[in-house]
Structure formats: C-alpha cells, structure tokens
Amino acid sequence: MRRILTTLMILLVVLIAGLSSLVLLVNPNDFRSYMVKQVEDRSGYQLQLDGSLRWHVWPRLSILSGRMALTAPGASEPLVRADNMRLDVSLLPLLSHQLQVQQVMLKGAVIQLTPQTEAIVAQNAPVAPKGTSLPQDAQEHGWSFDIAGLQVVDSVLVFQHEDDEQITVRDIRLQMEQDARHQATIDFSGRINRDQRDLNLNISANLQAGDFPHHLDAELLQISWKLQGADLPAQGISGNGSVNARWLDDSKTLSFSGLNLTANDSTVTGSGSVILSDTPVWALNLQSDKLNLDNLLLHSDIATGTGAQKAQTAVKQPRPVIASDTDEQPYQGLLGFNGTLMMTANTVNWRGMPFSNVAIEADNQQGLLRISRLEGALDGGQLSLPGTLDARGQIPQAKFQPKLENVQIGSLLKAFNYPIEMVGKLSMAGDFAGSVIDANRFRRDWQGQGHIELRDVRTEGLNFQQLVQQAVERSSDVRGQDNYDSATRLDLLTTDLSLDNGVMSFDNMKGESTLMALTGKGALDLMKEEGDMQFAIQVIGGWQGQGKLVDVLKSTAIPLRVYGKWSELNYSLQVDQVLRRHLQNEAKRRLNDWADRNKDSQNGKDVKKFLNQQ
C-alpha cells in the first residue's frame, strides 16, 4: 500500500512539474496578435493591449495584461477601457495548442454606451444576411478562442441615448457566466448618482444571448434597489421586483412582461414596450393593488395655517441643483417621446386622501399630453379629471374638466391645507386652465368656472340662524330656539363659481334647510386667505311663539356680511334695520286705521295727509 501511494505521489509531482514547465515554456505574448485578430474577425471591434502579457498561476492559471481598449468599427472613442485585464485560461487545452478562456476579468473599467462609441457602417459596405458568417479556412492552424465568463469590478458605465443627458453607473460589480448555448447567468450591482440623488441597484438575471445582437431575452429574477437624496422622502424609496425583458434589434424594440415591482409599501405589475427610434415610442399597461404616493413623493408646500401646520410645512428636503445657462421650462421631458399609458389601481393614497378603483388612460405626442380618463372613488363619491397638457410652447398650457359627484369637501380642504371647517357632499362640473399643474400655482394663476352643489353642508365657526335670532332677541321680545351649536347647517347649497388668478368668486348662491334659506354672492382670495361674502338670511323656523313680528321675520331676508381673514372672520348683521322697518310699518298701519275711522275730523284728515307724504 505504501508503494502504491509513493508511486501516485511521484506521478502527481511529475505531472505538476510537466504542466508547470509547459506554462513556463509558453510565452503568453504569442497570443496577443491572435486575440486581436480573432476579436476583429468575429466582431469587427479593435482590441488594443498595452504592455506585455504575463502568466499568473495562483489561485488559477491566468494571463494578466496592462491597459486595454475595445473600439467599435468607425467609433471615435473606445467602447471599453480598463486599467487591468485578467484572462483565466484552461490548462489542458494548451497541450493541443488551444487558448480556452474561461473568464475575462476587467478592473477599473470605463464602459461607454454613447453615440461616440457606436459602430459606424460605411455607406458602401455590403450587408450580410442574418445568421451568416465568413467560412473558416480548413488549412488554417493556430489557437482557438472561447470565453465562458466575464467579471467586471470597480468600474464605471456611461450611458447616453442620442443627445440626452448622460447617465453614469459607478461601483459596478458584474459576474456573468455562459454555456455553449449562450445561456448566461448575471449578477450585477452598481450605484447611480444624478441630480443629488443616489440609486443603489442589484440585479440577478438569466440571459439567452444565442441570437444576439438580433434577439436577446432576459429574465430578471431579483431586482433590489434604494433611491435616496434631494426632493425625496426622508426614508428614501426602496423595493425589489422581477421582470422578463426582450430586445429585438431589427425593430429596436425593448419589451417587458411579468413586471412585479414594490416601492416602499406600493406595488406595481404589468407589461410594456419602447421602440428606440429617433423619437422613442412607449406603451405601458400597468396595475397596482396599492399605490401610496404620500410615501413616494414630496408634495409642494402650501403656506397656510398657523402653529403646528407652519412648523410642519417649514421642514423641506433640499431640491436638486442643476447647473444650466437657462432655467428649463416645466414638462420638457414630454417633448422627447410618444407613448400611451393605461393603468388601474385598487387603492391610491395622495395627500391623505384614500382613492379607490382608480383608472388612467393617457397618451403623449411629443409634448401634447391627453388624459382621456382619470377617475376614481373618494369617500363614497366619484371623481373624474380628464384634460390636456400642451408643453410644446414656451409656456405650458393645461386644461382640465373636473367632474365630482358626492365627494366629501372636507377631505379636499384638508388635503390642500385650506383652513375652512366645512363638510358636505360636493358635486361639481367645471372647466379650468393654467400653466403648471401644482397646488400653489392653482391658487395663484389658474382660471376657470364651474357649478357647485353641496348637500348636507355643515360649516363650523358661525351659525347664521343663531346670529339672526340672537340679534332679534336683543332688540325685541321675540325668542329663538335654544341649544344651538356653532355651525351653519344646510340641506342643499348651490352656486356658480369663477376662478381668476387666485380670486374665487361666487354668484347665484342659494341654500336651504328646514330652518333657514339664504341667497348670496362674494369672493375668496386663495392666496391672502381672506374673503368678503354677502348673504341674505331668511330664518323660517326655530322661533318661539307666534305673532306678527315672527311672521315678518320668517318672510324677511336679513342682510349678513362675513369678511376678513379665514382664521379671524368678522360679520355685520343688519337686524335693527329690519326691526325698525317693521315698527315703522306697524305704526303706519295703526295710524292709517285711526285715520280711516276719523276721516271726517280735521285730525284724521291731517294724519292721512301726513301718511301719504311718507
């Protein structure tokens, strides 16, 4: 047994010594011209290797090179540049004069996918049919070349489409392995820094590249990412997902299906495609079970309220700082593509409002965005907001035709920080136009008109009926109903409204309840948060007792003016004038009756003459 083990050890030492001698006897620089030629013959790319090649035998047999560059035919800049390249090769094929590269590793590489690195085909160059290749010379002997893996570490990817802004991916780590059928597995990680935002991305995928570049299939099994930085929620946006993608080079189409994506507590599924022509054409069909926009977006601050509200709105994330000679106009991103979007969502949270059964249908034609359908349910009501946004001119033009049915107005007022304590079921149809779609810009420079109906209205702060009855009690012996709360209640309130650069005017206002009826008009300044409203209040119920004065009060509209800051409202009520007119009319009636009874006397004639002169 000992002799057998000794013999095996001697054979192993001889084998290792022989293979090591083979490696030492083979000069790796003999492969340089062959590798350059093979790369050029098979792809047309120019491979440049600087410095000498050398062996590295541990932990695996490798060929090391210095700086390298790979340039596409006719390109002005290299597609790939790297400080170091390592070729892991198989030992046994060297016995048959073959160079079999198991893996290529690039360190400190710069990969540029830009117009400057794209191949330029000569105008007179012949185009070979798809699937054909140049025949190999049967008499040609030399080294064969094969690659099974690719590793990229500590590298940078620069991507740019046409004249778009460059996107740089840093700290790239890529591990790709493929078999003889060009089925590959990929693990990728990288970091994108742009506009003061950091995106960390990790991807694990299966790739079918047997027909590349004509056709490429990718199954992205695991995508994890985290986005942090300016103009984002403090906790950032993170999530994971999976998707199947396909690239068709003939039609320049990238399509995806089976999308399953999470972002914080939101989910998105669906499919889509993009045709990468001079003007990209997008088509998206998405679904969401839950879309929490409050956890994904920072809403524009609305400077209203006092105390805690102002303290809350004062905390802001820094916005991106972009160096530019001129300020970019809003919505310029819409000019560079055409596309359609169809999306449904079971629930959507936006500014604290819980929407349900949301549906969106929109299309963009190089800056002309048409939203043919944008609807959902809110607080038991329905909301529809179709419209258009034209960003093709110097100033964007937005036009929307909102339609609401039985939506709680209190939710809308709270969502946009309007300090008006009002609840009720709002129905509205209108037509509004402006430039920028933003809550503050709507308050400042939008225009439009509409018609409003409010049912089961309750407005806190002033009880119109109570104001009238208490004023009457102070000036007469008539009493009103006791135990009022501090709210005005109406069964129905209708009005026409118009909006002009922050001033919302109301006309033809009519309201009614079992105890009160009113008419009115006025205006609210949305920026200054103040208003001036004139009402005519007719209290038809809630009076104690009967009498002519009560009958007069029930049939008489009392003028009421409410004005000032919304947080410090003032009012002016003209009850004394009504009571004075009532007393004057009552005195005239009684004098007139006395004059009629004494019409033959001189005093009666004098009183009658006096009354006729009034």
CSV table of N, CA and C in Angstrom, one decimal, residues 504-555:
chain,number,residue,atom,x,y,z
A,504,MET,N,-61.5,83.5,-6.1
A,504,MET,CA,-62.6,82.7,-6.5
A,504,MET,C,-63.9,83.4,-6.1
A,505,SER,N,-64.7,83.7,-7.2
A,505,SER,CA,-65.9,84.4,-7.0
A,505,SER,C,-67.1,83.5,-7.0
A,506,PHE,N,-68.2,83.8,-6.2
A,506,PHE,CA,-69.4,83.1,-6.2
A,506,PHE,C,-70.6,83.9,-6.5
A,507,ASP,N,-71.4,83.4,-7.4
A,507,ASP,CA,-72.6,84.1,-7.8
A,507,ASP,C,-73.8,83.1,-7.8
A,508,ASN,N,-75.0,83.7,-7.7
A,508,ASN,CA,-76.3,82.9,-7.7
A,508,ASN,C,-76.2,81.9,-6.6
A,509,MET,N,-75.8,82.2,-5.5
A,509,MET,CA,-75.7,81.3,-4.3
A,509,MET,C,-77.1,81.1,-3.7
A,510,LYS,N,-77.5,79.9,-3.5
A,510,LYS,CA,-78.8,79.6,-2.9
A,510,LYS,C,-78.6,78.4,-2.0
A,511,GLY,N,-79.2,78.5,-0.8
A,511,GLY,CA,-79.1,77.5,0.2
A,511,GLY,C,-80.4,77.3,0.9
A,512,GLU,N,-80.7,76.1,1.4
A,512,GLU,CA,-81.9,75.9,2.1
A,512,GLU,C,-81.8,74.7,3.1
A,513,SER,N,-82.6,74.8,4.2
A,513,SER,CA,-82.7,73.8,5.1
A,513,SER,C,-84.1,73.9,5.7
A,514,THR,N,-84.5,73.0,6.7
A,514,THR,CA,-85.8,73.1,7.3
A,514,THR,C,-86.0,74.4,8.1
A,515,LEU,N,-84.9,75.0,8.6
A,515,LEU,CA,-85.0,76.2,9.4
A,515,LEU,C,-84.6,77.4,8.8
A,516,MET,N,-83.9,77.4,7.6
A,516,MET,CA,-83.3,78.6,7.1
A,516,MET,C,-83.2,78.5,5.5
A,517,ALA,N,-83.2,79.6,4.9
A,517,ALA,CA,-82.9,79.8,3.4
A,517,ALA,C,-82.0,81.0,3.3
A,518,LEU,N,-81.2,80.9,2.3
A,518,LEU,CA,-80.3,82.0,2.1
A,518,LEU,C,-80.0,82.2,0.6
A,519,THR,N,-79.6,83.4,0.2
A,519,THR,CA,-79.0,83.7,-1.1
A,519,THR,C,-77.8,84.5,-0.8
A,520,GLY,N,-76.9,84.6,-1.8
A,520,GLY,CA,-75.7,85.4,-1.6
A,520,GLY,C,-74.8,85.4,-2.8
A,521,LYS,N,-73.7,86.1,-2.6
A,521,LYS,CA,-72.6,86.2,-3.5
A,521,LYS,C,-71.3,86.7,-2.8
A,522,GLY,N,-70.2,86.7,-3.4
A,522,GLY,CA,-69.0,87.1,-2.8
A,522,GLY,C,-67.7,86.6,-3.4
A,523,ALA,N,-66.6,86.7,-2.8
A,523,ALA,CA,-65.3,86.3,-3.3
A,523,ALA,C,-64.4,85.8,-2.2
A,524,LEU,N,-63.5,84.9,-2.5
A,524,LEU,CA,-62.4,84.4,-1.6
A,524,LEU,C,-61.1,84.6,-2.3
A,525,ASP,N,-60.1,85.2,-1.6
A,525,ASP,CA,-58.8,85.3,-2.1
A,525,ASP,C,-58.0,84.1,-1.6
A,526,LEU,N,-57.6,83.2,-2.5
A,526,LEU,CA,-57.0,82.0,-2.1
A,526,LEU,C,-55.5,82.2,-1.6
A,527,MET,N,-54.9,83.2,-2.1
A,527,MET,CA,-53.5,83.5,-1.7
A,527,MET,C,-53.5,84.2,-0.3
A,528,LYS,N,-54.3,85.3,-0.2
A,528,LYS,CA,-54.3,86.0,1.0
A,528,LYS,C,-55.1,85.4,2.1
A,529,GLU,N,-55.9,84.3,1.7
A,529,GLU,CA,-56.7,83.6,2.7
A,529,GLU,C,-57.7,84.5,3.4
A,530,GLU,N,-58.4,85.3,2.6
A,530,GLU,CA,-59.4,86.2,3.2
A,530,GLU,C,-60.5,86.3,2.2
A,531,GLY,N,-61.7,86.8,2.6
A,531,GLY,CA,-62.8,86.8,1.8
A,531,GLY,C,-63.8,87.9,2.2
A,532,ASP,N,-64.8,88.1,1.3
A,532,ASP,CA,-65.9,89.0,1.6
A,532,ASP,C,-67.2,88.4,1.0
A,533,MET,N,-68.1,87.9,1.8
A,533,MET,CA,-69.3,87.3,1.3
A,533,MET,C,-70.5,88.0,1.9
A,534,GLN,N,-71.5,88.3,1.0
A,534,GLN,CA,-72.7,88.9,1.4
A,534,GLN,C,-73.9,87.9,1.2
A,535,PHE,N,-74.6,87.7,2.3
A,535,PHE,CA,-75.8,86.8,2.3
A,535,PHE,C,-77.1,87.5,2.7
A,536,ALA,N,-78.1,86.9,2.3
A,536,ALA,CA,-79.5,87.3,2.7
A,536,ALA,C,-80.1,86.1,3.4
A,537,ILE,N,-80.2,86.2,4.7
A,537,ILE,CA,-80.6,85.1,5.6
A,537,ILE,C,-82.1,85.2,5.9
A,538,GLN,N,-82.8,84.1,5.6
A,538,GLN,CA,-84.3,84.1,5.9
A,538,GLN,C,-84.5,82.9,6.9
A,539,VAL,N,-84.7,83.2,8.2
A,539,VAL,CA,-84.9,82.2,9.2
A,539,VAL,C,-86.4,81.8,9.2
A,540,ILE,N,-86.7,80.7,8.7
A,540,ILE,CA,-88.1,80.3,8.6
A,540,ILE,C,-88.6,79.3,9.7
A,541,GLY,N,-87.7,79.0,10.6
A,541,GLY,CA,-88.1,78.1,11.7
A,541,GLY,C,-87.2,78.4,12.9
A,542,GLY,N,-87.6,77.7,14.0
A,542,GLY,CA,-86.8,77.9,15.3
A,542,GLY,C,-87.2,79.0,16.1
A,543,TRP,N,-88.4,79.7,15.8
A,543,TRP,CA,-88.9,80.8,16.6
A,543,TRP,C,-89.8,80.3,17.7
A,544,GLN,N,-89.8,80.9,18.9
A,544,GLN,CA,-90.7,80.6,20.0
A,544,GLN,C,-91.9,81.5,19.9
A,545,GLY,N,-93.1,80.9,20.0
A,545,GLY,CA,-94.3,81.8,20.0
A,545,GLY,C,-94.7,82.2,18.6
A,546,GLN,N,-95.8,82.9,18.6
A,546,GLN,CA,-96.4,83.4,17.3
A,546,GLN,C,-96.6,84.9,17.4
A,547,GLY,N,-96.8,85.5,16.3
A,547,GLY,CA,-97.0,86.9,16.3
A,547,GLY,C,-96.7,87.5,15.0
A,548,LYS,N,-97.1,88.7,14.8
A,548,LYS,CA,-96.9,89.4,13.5
A,548,LYS,C,-95.4,89.6,13.2
A,549,LEU,N,-94.6,89.9,14.3
A,549,LEU,CA,-93.2,90.1,14.1
A,549,LEU,C,-92.5,88.8,13.7
A,550,VAL,N,-93.0,87.7,14.3
A,550,VAL,CA,-92.4,86.4,13.9
A,550,VAL,C,-92.7,86.1,12.4
A,551,ASP,N,-94.0,86.4,12.0
A,551,ASP,CA,-94.4,86.2,10.6
A,551,ASP,C,-93.5,87.0,9.7
A,552,VAL,N,-93.3,88.3,10.1
A,552,VAL,CA,-92.4,89.2,9.3
A,552,VAL,C,-91.0,88.6,9.2
A,553,LEU,N,-90.5,88.2,10.4
A,553,LEU,CA,-89.1,87.6,10.4
A,553,LEU,C,-89.0,86.4,9.5
A,554,LYS,N,-90.0,85.5,9.5
A,554,LYS,CA,-90.0,84.3,8.7
A,554,LYS,C,-89.9,84.7,7.2
A,555,SER,N,-90.5,85.8,6.8
A,555,SER,CA,-90.6,86.1,5.4
A,555,SER,C,-89.7,87.2,4.9
